[in-house]
Amino acid sequence: MDAGNSAKETVLITGGGGYFGFRLGCALSERGMDVILFDVSKPVQEMPEGMTFVQGDVRHTSELERAVRGVACIFHIASYGMSGREQLNHKRIEDVNVRGTENVIQTCKKNGVSKLVYTSTYNVVFGGQVIENGNELLPYLPLHLHPDHYSRTKALAEMKVLEANGTFFEDGQGVLRTCALRPAGIFGPGEQRHLPRIVSYIERGWFRFVYGDPGSLVDFVHVDNLVQAHVLAAEALGAPQGYIAAGQAYFISDGQPVNNFEFFRPLVEDLGYAFPTLRLPLSLIYFFAFLTEMVHFVVGRLYNFQPLLTRTEVYKTGVTHYFSLEKAEKELGYKPEQSNLKEVVEWFKAQGHGCKPRTYTLKHLLRHTALILLFSVVLLLWLPKTVRGSDRET
């Protein structure tokens, strides 16, 4: 994907209608490539010249095949079940993340697509255990130990992508080269999956405590750094000096491990809200998340119930896990730019967010009362278990 060849190259991005997929598409288009955004939903932003949107679903091979004619590289970003109540829809997670990935691989080999870059996740090796400066030599977390179906299926999909490296096209006239990038939590102005949910909790007055060890550290990655990593990975797959990235996985982050809640402090305070001083035990919040997941399974579909947190989100935000960038820096030439939440805060302010005088309605009162009651029940159920555990230790 160097400048000399980029004008002749067409790339396809599954999940191209989403936040990161669209940003990647814009970056590739600026480099002179023809970009096809493949997704079930069209981007909300206006597409620049040189980009084409094709509506389709990775669960349907026929729809993929209609879009890949002449494509040299696929960036497979599309996935389902990363956060919130989506994490609890096991069937769709399996269909999109595993069978969808199998369809992408099959489509590459059938249609002569020579490069496949897969967007994976830290979660393929992480399941709630402490990891400090981990690297790519860490084994996959055993599938039965994954605390959520999304992480399990992403691990399966990554395995399939890397196993497909070096396999021949169906016509025998070429070889598929593949690699996987494992990003940390993505942030940037306009991100639509995680940050709006966090801001909504802040504005509703639900962000009243933090949890876990104040010294716990996690990674984040700015969207532009993740774009850079994907461009470099595709270039490395086609590098004449030996397909550097072929069959490899890489952790990708900003390289600045930070406490999860301290990372979001500027977002809370610059929007005019008080940062919580109450810190609760991680085990209590995990138990709370477990019970809210159970509530979702019972009444979620009837009442459109959104869990405040899932168990996986508790681990991801409260347990130390960060990774070395040495392999990505050495083999891909990855050099993350330093970043912070300043531009994110400005984006939310421009959308009208920020602390305003509150007017409490009956709906607000009922909502807060329900949360207090639910948390009181959790506390009453959790305390006896904690006491029993302490008794056993003594």
PDB file of N, CA and C in Angstrom, residues 1-33:
ATOM      1  N   MET A   1       0.811  -1.204   0.000  1.00  0.00           N
ATOM      2  CA  MET A   1       0.000   0.000   0.000  1.00  0.00           C
ATOM      3  C   MET A   1       0.853   1.266   0.000  1.00  0.00           C
ATOM      4  N   ASP A   2       2.016   1.197  -0.587  1.00  0.00           N
ATOM      5  CA  ASP A   2       2.826   2.404  -0.661  1.00  0.00           C
ATOM      6  C   ASP A   2       2.231   3.340  -1.697  1.00  0.00           C
ATOM      7  N   ALA A   3       2.702   4.589  -1.668  1.00  0.00           N
ATOM      8  CA  ALA A   3       2.098   5.621  -2.510  1.00  0.00           C
ATOM      9  C   ALA A   3       2.183   5.290  -3.982  1.00  0.00           C
ATOM     10  N   GLY A   4       3.246   4.542  -4.370  1.00  0.00           N
ATOM     11  CA  GLY A   4       3.401   4.247  -5.773  1.00  0.00           C
ATOM     12  C   GLY A   4       2.365   3.300  -6.319  1.00  0.00           C
ATOM     13  N   ASN A   5       1.848   2.398  -5.472  1.00  0.00           N
ATOM     14  CA  ASN A   5       0.903   1.399  -5.944  1.00  0.00           C
ATOM     15  C   ASN A   5      -0.525   1.656  -5.501  1.00  0.00           C
ATOM     16  N   SER A   6      -0.716   2.602  -4.568  1.00  0.00           N
ATOM     17  CA  SER A   6      -2.014   2.730  -3.926  1.00  0.00           C
ATOM     18  C   SER A   6      -3.119   3.129  -4.887  1.00  0.00           C
ATOM     19  N   ALA A   7      -2.801   3.914  -5.941  1.00  0.00           N
ATOM     20  CA  ALA A   7      -3.839   4.381  -6.860  1.00  0.00           C
ATOM     21  C   ALA A   7      -4.462   3.214  -7.607  1.00  0.00           C
ATOM     22  N   LYS A   8      -3.755   2.105  -7.742  1.00  0.00           N
ATOM     23  CA  LYS A   8      -4.249   0.960  -8.483  1.00  0.00           C
ATOM     24  C   LYS A   8      -4.957  -0.046  -7.587  1.00  0.00           C
ATOM     25  N   GLU A   9      -4.973   0.193  -6.314  1.00  0.00           N
ATOM     26  CA  GLU A   9      -5.471  -0.816  -5.384  1.00  0.00           C
ATOM     27  C   GLU A   9      -6.866  -0.486  -4.869  1.00  0.00           C
ATOM     28  N   THR A  10      -7.706  -1.512  -4.839  1.00  0.00           N
ATOM     29  CA  THR A  10      -9.043  -1.376  -4.268  1.00  0.00           C
ATOM     30  C   THR A  10      -9.102  -2.205  -2.994  1.00  0.00           C
ATOM     31  N   VAL A  11      -9.639  -1.603  -1.933  1.00  0.00           N
ATOM     32  CA  VAL A  11      -9.749  -2.298  -0.649  1.00  0.00           C
ATOM     33  C   VAL A  11     -11.204  -2.301  -0.208  1.00  0.00           C
ATOM     34  N   LEU A  12     -11.557  -3.316   0.581  1.00  0.00           N
ATOM     35  CA  LEU A  12     -12.907  -3.413   1.130  1.00  0.00           C
ATOM     36  C   LEU A  12     -12.811  -3.475   2.651  1.00  0.00           C
ATOM     37  N   ILE A  13     -13.706  -2.754   3.323  1.00  0.00           N
ATOM     38  CA  ILE A  13     -13.730  -2.711   4.777  1.00  0.00           C
ATOM     39  C   ILE A  13     -15.071  -3.244   5.257  1.00  0.00           C
ATOM     40  N   THR A  14     -15.067  -4.429   5.876  1.00  0.00           N
ATOM     41  CA  THR A  14     -16.312  -4.904   6.483  1.00  0.00           C
ATOM     42  C   THR A  14     -16.534  -4.106   7.771  1.00  0.00           C
ATOM     43  N   GLY A  15     -17.775  -3.774   8.048  1.00  0.00           N
ATOM     44  CA  GLY A  15     -18.024  -2.876   9.173  1.00  0.00           C
ATOM     45  C   GLY A  15     -17.642  -1.445   8.845  1.00  0.00           C
ATOM     46  N   GLY A  16     -17.582  -1.141   7.556  1.00  0.00           N
ATOM     47  CA  GLY A  16     -17.133   0.177   7.106  1.00  0.00           C
ATOM     48  C   GLY A  16     -18.094   1.310   7.413  1.00  0.00           C
ATOM     49  N   GLY A  17     -19.327   0.968   7.808  1.00  0.00           N
ATOM     50  CA  GLY A  17     -20.273   2.015   8.168  1.00  0.00           C
ATOM     51  C   GLY A  17     -20.113   2.495   9.590  1.00  0.00           C
ATOM     52  N   GLY A  18     -19.317   1.782  10.384  1.00  0.00           N
ATOM     53  CA  GLY A  18     -19.110   2.152  11.781  1.00  0.00           C
ATOM     54  C   GLY A  18     -18.050   3.218  11.950  1.00  0.00           C
ATOM     55  N   TYR A  19     -17.842   3.588  13.199  1.00  0.00           N
ATOM     56  CA  TYR A  19     -16.932   4.698  13.516  1.00  0.00           C
ATOM     57  C   TYR A  19     -15.520   4.432  13.022  1.00  0.00           C
ATOM     58  N   PHE A  20     -14.914   3.341  13.472  1.00  0.00           N
ATOM     59  CA  PHE A  20     -13.535   3.080  13.075  1.00  0.00           C
ATOM     60  C   PHE A  20     -13.428   2.733  11.599  1.00  0.00           C
ATOM     61  N   GLY A  21     -14.337   1.905  11.090  1.00  0.00           N
ATOM     62  CA  GLY A  21     -14.280   1.524   9.684  1.00  0.00           C
ATOM     63  C   GLY A  21     -14.327   2.726   8.756  1.00  0.00           C
ATOM     64  N   PHE A  22     -15.186   3.695   9.093  1.00  0.00           N
ATOM     65  CA  PHE A  22     -15.292   4.896   8.256  1.00  0.00           C
ATOM     66  C   PHE A  22     -14.004   5.717   8.328  1.00  0.00           C
ATOM     67  N   ARG A  23     -13.428   5.854   9.541  1.00  0.00           N
ATOM     68  CA  ARG A  23     -12.179   6.613   9.679  1.00  0.00           C
ATOM     69  C   ARG A  23     -11.047   5.947   8.890  1.00  0.00           C
ATOM     70  N   LEU A  24     -10.988   4.632   8.948  1.00  0.00           N
ATOM     71  CA  LEU A  24      -9.980   3.918   8.172  1.00  0.00           C
ATOM     72  C   LEU A  24     -10.206   4.126   6.681  1.00  0.00           C
ATOM     73  N   GLY A  25     -11.458   4.044   6.256  1.00  0.00           N
ATOM     74  CA  GLY A  25     -11.769   4.246   4.840  1.00  0.00           C
ATOM     75  C   GLY A  25     -11.344   5.618   4.354  1.00  0.00           C
ATOM     76  N   CYS A  26     -11.593   6.645   5.149  1.00  0.00           N
ATOM     77  CA  CYS A  26     -11.197   8.006   4.777  1.00  0.00           C
ATOM     78  C   CYS A  26      -9.680   8.115   4.636  1.00  0.00           C
ATOM     79  N   ALA A  27      -8.947   7.494   5.565  1.00  0.00           N
ATOM     80  CA  ALA A  27      -7.489   7.547   5.519  1.00  0.00           C
ATOM     81  C   ALA A  27      -6.947   6.848   4.269  1.00  0.00           C
ATOM     82  N   LEU A  28      -7.522   5.705   3.930  1.00  0.00           N
ATOM     83  CA  LEU A  28      -7.078   4.972   2.748  1.00  0.00           C
ATOM     84  C   LEU A  28      -7.441   5.712   1.469  1.00  0.00           C
ATOM     85  N   SER A  29      -8.606   6.346   1.481  1.00  0.00           N
ATOM     86  CA  SER A  29      -9.024   7.129   0.319  1.00  0.00           C
ATOM     87  C   SER A  29      -8.079   8.296   0.078  1.00  0.00           C
ATOM     88  N   GLU A  30      -7.647   8.928   1.169  1.00  0.00           N
ATOM     89  CA  GLU A  30      -6.705  10.040   1.052  1.00  0.00           C
ATOM     90  C   GLU A  30      -5.366   9.590   0.491  1.00  0.00           C
ATOM     91  N   ARG A  31      -5.059   8.304   0.634  1.00  0.00           N
ATOM     92  CA  ARG A  31      -3.814   7.756   0.094  1.00  0.00           C
ATOM     93  C   ARG A  31      -3.971   7.338  -1.366  1.00  0.00           C
ATOM     94  N   GLY A  32      -5.133   7.616  -1.952  1.00  0.00           N
ATOM     95  CA  GLY A  32      -5.344   7.368  -3.375  1.00  0.00           C
ATOM     96  C   GLY A  32      -5.969   6.036  -3.705  1.00  0.00           C
ATOM     97  N   MET A  33      -6.453   5.310  -2.716  1.00  0.00           N
ATOM     98  CA  MET A  33      -7.058   4.004  -2.974  1.00  0.00           C
ATOM     99  C   MET A  33      -8.551   4.125  -3.224  1.00  0.00           C
TER     100      MET A  33
END
